[in-house]
PDB file of N, CA and C in Angstrom:
ATOM      1  N   MET A   1      22.736  52.322  -5.237  1.00  0.00           N
ATOM      2  CA  MET A   1      23.531  51.296  -4.581  1.00  0.00           C
ATOM      3  C   MET A   1      23.195  51.209  -3.102  1.00  0.00           C
ATOM      4  N   THR A   2      23.046  52.338  -2.448  1.00  0.00           N
ATOM      5  CA  THR A   2      22.755  52.334  -1.019  1.00  0.00           C
ATOM      6  C   THR A   2      21.397  51.710  -0.741  1.00  0.00           C
ATOM      7  N   SER A   3      20.390  52.018  -1.565  1.00  0.00           N
ATOM      8  CA  SER A   3      19.060  51.450  -1.336  1.00  0.00           C
ATOM      9  C   SER A   3      19.069  49.934  -1.529  1.00  0.00           C
ATOM     10  N   LEU A   4      19.856  49.419  -2.460  1.00  0.00           N
ATOM     11  CA  LEU A   4      19.950  47.977  -2.652  1.00  0.00           C
ATOM     12  C   LEU A   4      20.635  47.306  -1.468  1.00  0.00           C
ATOM     13  N   HIS A   5      21.605  47.987  -0.889  1.00  0.00           N
ATOM     14  CA  HIS A   5      22.282  47.452   0.292  1.00  0.00           C
ATOM     15  C   HIS A   5      21.282  47.236   1.422  1.00  0.00           C
ATOM     16  N   TRP A   6      20.388  48.190   1.649  1.00  0.00           N
ATOM     17  CA  TRP A   6      19.413  48.071   2.735  1.00  0.00           C
ATOM     18  C   TRP A   6      18.334  47.043   2.428  1.00  0.00           C
ATOM     19  N   LEU A   7      18.066  46.778   1.132  1.00  0.00           N
ATOM     20  CA  LEU A   7      17.120  45.717   0.787  1.00  0.00           C
ATOM     21  C   LEU A   7      17.633  44.353   1.248  1.00  0.00           C
ATOM     22  N   TRP A   8      18.931  44.156   1.173  1.00  0.00           N
ATOM     23  CA  TRP A   8      19.527  42.904   1.620  1.00  0.00           C
ATOM     24  C   TRP A   8      19.774  42.916   3.118  1.00  0.00           C
ATOM     25  N   ARG A   9      20.215  44.024   3.640  1.00  0.00           N
ATOM     26  CA  ARG A   9      20.612  44.110   5.046  1.00  0.00           C
ATOM     27  C   ARG A   9      19.424  43.965   5.994  1.00  0.00           C
ATOM     28  N   GLY A  10      18.270  44.504   5.642  1.00  0.00           N
ATOM     29  CA  GLY A  10      17.091  44.416   6.511  1.00  0.00           C
ATOM     30  C   GLY A  10      16.673  42.984   6.808  1.00  0.00           C
ATOM     31  N   PRO A  11      16.465  42.139   5.777  1.00  0.00           N
ATOM     32  CA  PRO A  11      16.115  40.742   6.050  1.00  0.00           C
ATOM     33  C   PRO A  11      17.218  39.980   6.790  1.00  0.00           C
ATOM     34  N   ALA A  12      18.476  40.317   6.523  1.00  0.00           N
ATOM     35  CA  ALA A  12      19.573  39.646   7.221  1.00  0.00           C
ATOM     36  C   ALA A  12      19.537  39.962   8.708  1.00  0.00           C
ATOM     37  N   ILE A  13      19.267  41.217   9.057  1.00  0.00           N
ATOM     38  CA  ILE A  13      19.170  41.603  10.465  1.00  0.00           C
ATOM     39  C   ILE A  13      17.995  40.884  11.120  1.00  0.00           C
ATOM     40  N   ALA A  14      16.868  40.816  10.426  1.00  0.00           N
ATOM     41  CA  ALA A  14      15.689  40.131  10.972  1.00  0.00           C
ATOM     42  C   ALA A  14      15.959  38.639  11.154  1.00  0.00           C
ATOM     43  N   CYS A  15      16.615  38.020  10.195  1.00  0.00           N
ATOM     44  CA  CYS A  15      16.941  36.598  10.285  1.00  0.00           C
ATOM     45  C   CYS A  15      17.887  36.338  11.460  1.00  0.00           C
ATOM     46  N   GLY A  16      18.890  37.188  11.622  1.00  0.00           N
ATOM     47  CA  GLY A  16      19.810  37.061  12.749  1.00  0.00           C
ATOM     48  C   GLY A  16      19.101  37.219  14.080  1.00  0.00           C
ATOM     49  N   ALA A  17      18.155  38.153  14.149  1.00  0.00           N
ATOM     50  CA  ALA A  17      17.402  38.364  15.389  1.00  0.00           C
ATOM     51  C   ALA A  17      16.553  37.142  15.730  1.00  0.00           C
ATOM     52  N   VAL A  18      15.962  36.507  14.726  1.00  0.00           N
ATOM     53  CA  VAL A  18      15.166  35.293  14.968  1.00  0.00           C
ATOM     54  C   VAL A  18      16.067  34.157  15.448  1.00  0.00           C
ATOM     55  N   MET A  19      17.247  34.014  14.845  1.00  0.00           N
ATOM     56  CA  MET A  19      18.195  32.984  15.282  1.00  0.00           C
ATOM     57  C   MET A  19      18.595  33.197  16.736  1.00  0.00           C
ATOM     58  N   ILE A  20      18.914  34.440  17.079  1.00  0.00           N
ATOM     59  CA  ILE A  20      19.321  34.753  18.448  1.00  0.00           C
ATOM     60  C   ILE A  20      18.171  34.499  19.412  1.00  0.00           C
ATOM     61  N   LEU A  21      16.957  34.845  19.020  1.00  0.00           N
ATOM     62  CA  LEU A  21      15.786  34.593  19.864  1.00  0.00           C
ATOM     63  C   LEU A  21      15.604  33.094  20.114  1.00  0.00           C
ATOM     64  N   CYS A  22      15.803  32.274  19.110  1.00  0.00           N
ATOM     65  CA  CYS A  22      15.691  30.818  19.281  1.00  0.00           C
ATOM     66  C   CYS A  22      16.752  30.288  20.246  1.00  0.00           C
ATOM     67  N   VAL A  23      17.974  30.771  20.114  1.00  0.00           N
ATOM     68  CA  VAL A  23      19.042  30.317  21.008  1.00  0.00           C
ATOM     69  C   VAL A  23      18.784  30.795  22.431  1.00  0.00           C
ATOM     70  N   ARG A  24      18.306  32.018  22.593  1.00  0.00           N
ATOM     71  CA  ARG A  24      17.959  32.510  23.940  1.00  0.00           C
ATOM     72  C   ARG A  24      16.854  31.654  24.558  1.00  0.00           C
ATOM     73  N   GLY A  25      15.876  31.232  23.756  1.00  0.00           N
ATOM     74  CA  GLY A  25      14.832  30.331  24.245  1.00  0.00           C
ATOM     75  C   GLY A  25      15.417  29.010  24.715  1.00  0.00           C
ATOM     76  N   TYR A  26      16.361  28.465  23.937  1.00  0.00           N
ATOM     77  CA  TYR A  26      17.058  27.243  24.344  1.00  0.00           C
ATOM     78  C   TYR A  26      17.789  27.460  25.666  1.00  0.00           C
ATOM     79  N   GLN A  27      18.473  28.605  25.792  1.00  0.00           N
ATOM     80  CA  GLN A  27      19.217  28.880  27.018  1.00  0.00           C
ATOM     81  C   GLN A  27      18.300  28.960  28.234  1.00  0.00           C
ATOM     82  N   LYS A  28      17.126  29.515  28.075  1.00  0.00           N
ATOM     83  CA  LYS A  28      16.193  29.690  29.199  1.00  0.00           C
ATOM     84  C   LYS A  28      15.415  28.416  29.517  1.00  0.00           C
ATOM     85  N   LEU A  29      15.049  27.626  28.497  1.00  0.00           N
ATOM     86  CA  LEU A  29      14.151  26.492  28.708  1.00  0.00           C
ATOM     87  C   LEU A  29      14.844  25.131  28.768  1.00  0.00           C
ATOM     88  N   VAL A  30      15.807  24.897  27.911  1.00  0.00           N
ATOM     89  CA  VAL A  30      16.397  23.565  27.789  1.00  0.00           C
ATOM     90  C   VAL A  30      17.697  23.434  28.573  1.00  0.00           C
ATOM     91  N   ARG A  31      18.578  24.396  28.458  1.00  0.00           N
ATOM     92  CA  ARG A  31      19.896  24.285  29.079  1.00  0.00           C
ATOM     93  C   ARG A  31      19.859  24.107  30.590  1.00  0.00           C
ATOM     94  N   PRO A  32      18.937  24.747  31.335  1.00  0.00           N
ATOM     95  CA  PRO A  32      18.916  24.514  32.784  1.00  0.00           C
ATOM     96  C   PRO A  32      18.616  23.059  33.166  1.00  0.00           C
ATOM     97  N   VAL A  33      17.959  22.315  32.288  1.00  0.00           N
ATOM     98  CA  VAL A  33      17.613  20.923  32.574  1.00  0.00           C
ATOM     99  C   VAL A  33      18.809  19.997  32.335  1.00  0.00           C
ATOM    100  N   LEU A  34      19.693  20.368  31.425  1.00  0.00           N
ATOM    101  CA  LEU A  34      20.838  19.539  31.068  1.00  0.00           C
ATOM    102  C   LEU A  34      22.014  19.797  32.004  1.00  0.00           C
ATOM    103  N   PRO A  35      22.858  18.780  32.230  1.00  0.00           N
ATOM    104  CA  PRO A  35      24.062  19.012  33.040  1.00  0.00           C
ATOM    105  C   PRO A  35      25.064  19.867  32.255  1.00  0.00           C
ATOM    106  N   PRO A  36      25.903  20.651  32.945  1.00  0.00           N
ATOM    107  CA  PRO A  36      26.911  21.450  32.231  1.00  0.00           C
ATOM    108  C   PRO A  36      27.923  20.530  31.550  1.00  0.00           C
ATOM    109  N   MET A  37      28.144  20.764  30.257  1.00  0.00           N
ATOM    110  CA  MET A  37      29.039  19.868  29.532  1.00  0.00           C
ATOM    111  C   MET A  37      29.890  20.552  28.472  1.00  0.00           C
ATOM    112  N   CYS A  38      29.843  21.861  28.382  1.00  0.00           N
ATOM    113  CA  CYS A  38      30.595  22.534  27.326  1.00  0.00           C
ATOM    114  C   CYS A  38      32.084  22.555  27.659  1.00  0.00           C
ATOM    115  N   ARG A  39      32.897  22.275  26.664  1.00  0.00           N
ATOM    116  CA  ARG A  39      34.344  22.217  26.836  1.00  0.00           C
ATOM    117  C   ARG A  39      35.014  23.558  26.549  1.00  0.00           C
ATOM    118  N   PHE A  40      34.272  24.466  25.953  1.00  0.00           N
ATOM    119  CA  PHE A  40      34.834  25.741  25.528  1.00  0.00           C
ATOM    120  C   PHE A  40      34.286  26.889  26.355  1.00  0.00           C
ATOM    121  N   GLU A  41      34.978  27.998  26.301  1.00  0.00           N
ATOM    122  CA  GLU A  41      34.523  29.253  26.911  1.00  0.00           C
ATOM    123  C   GLU A  41      34.592  30.315  25.830  1.00  0.00           C
ATOM    124  N   PRO A  42      33.564  31.018  25.483  1.00  0.00           N
ATOM    125  CA  PRO A  42      32.189  30.956  25.977  1.00  0.00           C
ATOM    126  C   PRO A  42      31.506  29.672  25.518  1.00  0.00           C
ATOM    127  N   GLY A  43      30.405  29.330  26.169  1.00  0.00           N
ATOM    128  CA  GLY A  43      29.649  28.125  25.825  1.00  0.00           C
ATOM    129  C   GLY A  43      29.175  28.165  24.379  1.00  0.00           C
ATOM    130  N   CYS A  44      28.787  27.019  23.853  1.00  0.00           N
ATOM    131  CA  CYS A  44      28.425  26.917  22.435  1.00  0.00           C
ATOM    132  C   CYS A  44      27.250  27.816  22.055  1.00  0.00           C
ATOM    133  N   SER A  45      26.240  27.906  22.912  1.00  0.00           N
ATOM    134  CA  SER A  45      25.094  28.751  22.558  1.00  0.00           C
ATOM    135  C   SER A  45      25.474  30.232  22.600  1.00  0.00           C
ATOM    136  N   GLU A  46      26.287  30.620  23.576  1.00  0.00           N
ATOM    137  CA  GLU A  46      26.732  32.016  23.637  1.00  0.00           C
ATOM    138  C   GLU A  46      27.666  32.328  22.465  1.00  0.00           C
ATOM    139  N   TYR A  47      28.506  31.378  22.075  1.00  0.00           N
ATOM    140  CA  TYR A  47      29.375  31.526  20.913  1.00  0.00           C
ATOM    141  C   TYR A  47      28.542  31.756  19.655  1.00  0.00           C
ATOM    142  N   PHE A  48      27.457  30.978  19.498  1.00  0.00           N
ATOM    143  CA  PHE A  48      26.574  31.123  18.343  1.00  0.00           C
ATOM    144  C   PHE A  48      26.010  32.536  18.275  1.00  0.00           C
ATOM    145  N   ILE A  49      25.538  33.048  19.407  1.00  0.00           N
ATOM    146  CA  ILE A  49      24.972  34.400  19.448  1.00  0.00           C
ATOM    147  C   ILE A  49      26.032  35.434  19.085  1.00  0.00           C
ATOM    148  N   LEU A  50      27.225  35.312  19.665  1.00  0.00           N
ATOM    149  CA  LEU A  50      28.305  36.259  19.364  1.00  0.00           C
ATOM    150  C   LEU A  50      28.706  36.187  17.890  1.00  0.00           C
ATOM    151  N   ALA A  51      28.754  34.981  17.324  1.00  0.00           N
ATOM    152  CA  ALA A  51      29.130  34.819  15.916  1.00  0.00           C
ATOM    153  C   ALA A  51      28.089  35.443  14.990  1.00  0.00           C
ATOM    154  N   VAL A  52      26.803  35.264  15.298  1.00  0.00           N
ATOM    155  CA  VAL A  52      25.751  35.855  14.462  1.00  0.00           C
ATOM    156  C   VAL A  52      25.808  37.375  14.552  1.00  0.00           C
ATOM    157  N   LYS A  53      26.049  37.915  15.738  1.00  0.00           N
ATOM    158  CA  LYS A  53      26.151  39.369  15.887  1.00  0.00           C
ATOM    159  C   LYS A  53      27.368  39.924  15.156  1.00  0.00           C
ATOM    160  N   LYS A  54      28.471  39.200  15.188  1.00  0.00           N
ATOM    161  CA  LYS A  54      29.710  39.696  14.592  1.00  0.00           C
ATOM    162  C   LYS A  54      29.779  39.469  13.079  1.00  0.00           C
ATOM    163  N   HIS A  55      29.337  38.298  12.611  1.00  0.00           N
ATOM    164  CA  HIS A  55      29.533  37.914  11.215  1.00  0.00           C
ATOM    165  C   HIS A  55      28.261  37.868  10.380  1.00  0.00           C
ATOM    166  N   GLY A  56      27.103  38.111  11.000  1.00  0.00           N
ATOM    167  CA  GLY A  56      25.845  38.033  10.267  1.00  0.00           C
ATOM    168  C   GLY A  56      25.248  36.637  10.357  1.00  0.00           C
ATOM    169  N   PRO A  57      24.002  36.480   9.910  1.00  0.00           N
ATOM    170  CA  PRO A  57      23.312  35.204  10.119  1.00  0.00           C
ATOM    171  C   PRO A  57      23.884  34.025   9.333  1.00  0.00           C
ATOM    172  N   VAL A  58      24.345  34.226   8.119  1.00  0.00           N
ATOM    173  CA  VAL A  58      24.805  33.097   7.305  1.00  0.00           C
ATOM    174  C   VAL A  58      26.147  32.581   7.809  1.00  0.00           C
ATOM    175  N   PHE A  59      27.158  33.439   7.840  1.00  0.00           N
ATOM    176  CA  PHE A  59      28.485  33.013   8.273  1.00  0.00           C
ATOM    177  C   PHE A  59      28.502  32.722   9.772  1.00  0.00           C
ATOM    178  N   GLY A  60      27.747  33.486  10.559  1.00  0.00           N
ATOM    179  CA  GLY A  60      27.666  33.245  12.000  1.00  0.00           C
ATOM    180  C   GLY A  60      27.052  31.894  12.312  1.00  0.00           C
ATOM    181  N   CYS A  61      26.019  31.521  11.575  1.00  0.00           N
ATOM    182  CA  CYS A  61      25.388  30.210  11.756  1.00  0.00           C
ATOM    183  C   CYS A  61      26.367  29.094  11.381  1.00  0.00           C
ATOM    184  N   ALA A  62      27.123  29.294  10.314  1.00  0.00           N
ATOM    185  CA  ALA A  62      28.117  28.298   9.903  1.00  0.00           C
ATOM    186  C   ALA A  62      29.199  28.149  10.970  1.00  0.00           C
ATOM    187  N   LYS A  63      29.669  29.266  11.527  1.00  0.00           N
ATOM    188  CA  LYS A  63      30.670  29.200  12.594  1.00  0.00           C
ATOM    189  C   LYS A  63      30.110  28.514  13.838  1.00  0.00           C
ATOM    190  N   GLY A  64      28.854  28.802  14.170  1.00  0.00           N
ATOM    191  CA  GLY A  64      28.218  28.160  15.321  1.00  0.00           C
ATOM    192  C   GLY A  64      28.074  26.657  15.127  1.00  0.00           C
ATOM    193  N   ALA A  65      27.678  26.240  13.921  1.00  0.00           N
ATOM    194  CA  ALA A  65      27.542  24.809  13.626  1.00  0.00           C
ATOM    195  C   ALA A  65      28.900  24.111  13.688  1.00  0.00           C
ATOM    196  N   TRP A  66      29.931  24.771  13.175  1.00  0.00           N
ATOM    197  CA  TRP A  66      31.274  24.192  13.218  1.00  0.00           C
ATOM    198  C   TRP A  66      31.755  24.051  14.659  1.00  0.00           C
ATOM    199  N   ARG A  67      31.440  25.017  15.483  1.00  0.00           N
ATOM    200  CA  ARG A  67      31.811  24.957  16.900  1.00  0.00           C
ATOM    201  C   ARG A  67      31.130  23.773  17.589  1.00  0.00           C
ATOM    202  N   ILE A  68      29.844  23.557  17.309  1.00  0.00           N
ATOM    203  CA  ILE A  68      29.126  22.429  17.905  1.00  0.00           C
ATOM    204  C   ILE A  68      29.738  21.108  17.434  1.00  0.00           C
ATOM    205  N   CYS A  69      30.172  21.036  16.181  1.00  0.00           N
ATOM    206  CA  CYS A  69      30.828  19.826  15.676  1.00  0.00           C
ATOM    207  C   CYS A  69      32.158  19.570  16.380  1.00  0.00           C
ATOM    208  N   ARG A  70      32.856  20.628  16.760  1.00  0.00           N
ATOM    209  CA  ARG A  70      34.143  20.479  17.447  1.00  0.00           C
ATOM    210  C   ARG A  70      33.989  20.150  18.924  1.00  0.00           C
ATOM    211  N   CYS A  71      32.802  20.323  19.477  1.00  0.00           N
ATOM    212  CA  CYS A  71      32.576  20.101  20.906  1.00  0.00           C
ATOM    213  C   CYS A  71      32.322  18.612  21.141  1.00  0.00           C
ATOM    214  N   ASN A  72      33.391  17.844  21.235  1.00  0.00           N
ATOM    215  CA  ASN A  72      33.301  16.406  21.462  1.00  0.00           C
ATOM    216  C   ASN A  72      34.505  15.970  22.296  1.00  0.00           C
ATOM    217  N   PRO A  73      34.513  14.746  22.790  1.00  0.00           N
ATOM    218  CA  PRO A  73      35.620  14.311  23.654  1.00  0.00           C
ATOM    219  C   PRO A  73      36.994  14.373  22.995  1.00  0.00           C
ATOM    220  N   TRP A  74      37.061  14.300  21.670  1.00  0.00           N
ATOM    221  CA  TRP A  74      38.346  14.322  20.979  1.00  0.00           C
ATOM    222  C   TRP A  74      38.700  15.702  20.450  1.00  0.00           C
ATOM    223  N   GLY A  75      37.816  16.676  20.640  1.00  0.00           N
ATOM    224  CA  GLY A  75      38.058  18.042  20.180  1.00  0.00           C
ATOM    225  C   GLY A  75      38.880  18.815  21.198  1.00  0.00           C
ATOM    226  N   GLY A  76      39.064  20.073  20.924  1.00  0.00           N
ATOM    227  CA  GLY A  76      39.818  20.929  21.820  1.00  0.00           C
ATOM    228  C   GLY A  76      38.973  21.410  22.985  1.00  0.00           C
ATOM    229  N   SER A  77      39.553  22.316  23.747  1.00  0.00           N
ATOM    230  CA  SER A  77      38.828  22.933  24.856  1.00  0.00           C
ATOM    231  C   SER A  77      39.516  24.243  25.187  1.00  0.00           C
ATOM    232  N   GLY A  78      38.900  25.035  26.061  1.00  0.00           N
ATOM    233  CA  GLY A  78      39.486  26.294  26.489  1.00  0.00           C
ATOM    234  C   GLY A  78      38.788  27.495  25.888  1.00  0.00           C
ATOM    235  N   TYR A  79      39.467  28.644  25.941  1.00  0.00           N
ATOM    236  CA  TYR A  79      38.896  29.894  25.445  1.00  0.00           C
ATOM    237  C   TYR A  79      38.939  29.904  23.926  1.00  0.00           C
ATOM    238  N   ASP A  80      37.787  30.165  23.308  1.00  0.00           N
ATOM    239  CA  ASP A  80      37.668  30.151  21.844  1.00  0.00           C
ATOM    240  C   ASP A  80      36.695  31.243  21.417  1.00  0.00           C
ATOM    241  N   PRO A  81      37.183  32.473  21.178  1.00  0.00           N
ATOM    242  CA  PRO A  81      36.277  33.556  20.774  1.00  0.00           C
ATOM    243  C   PRO A  81      35.805  33.373  19.335  1.00  0.00           C
ATOM    244  N   PRO A  82      34.615  33.940  18.992  1.00  0.00           N
ATOM    245  CA  PRO A  82      34.102  33.786  17.618  1.00  0.00           C
ATOM    246  C   PRO A  82      34.896  34.543  16.580  1.00  0.00           C
TER     247      PRO A  82
END
């Protein structure tokens, strides 16, 4: 049972690391060019990273996508931890 757990966990960790690397690239290359516009704290990209670290790549990615969908003029604002 333990060996099967690590067969699944290893690729999940690698997938999460690739997702985080992509978001960090966005933060370094694209975000400085755009005006600040996030309504939430932490920002959407930082929220995505925290969600992937806390919940894993599948559920963390879903939470990050849902957060981006909520980030609109009619959505909420303020402190929103993952």
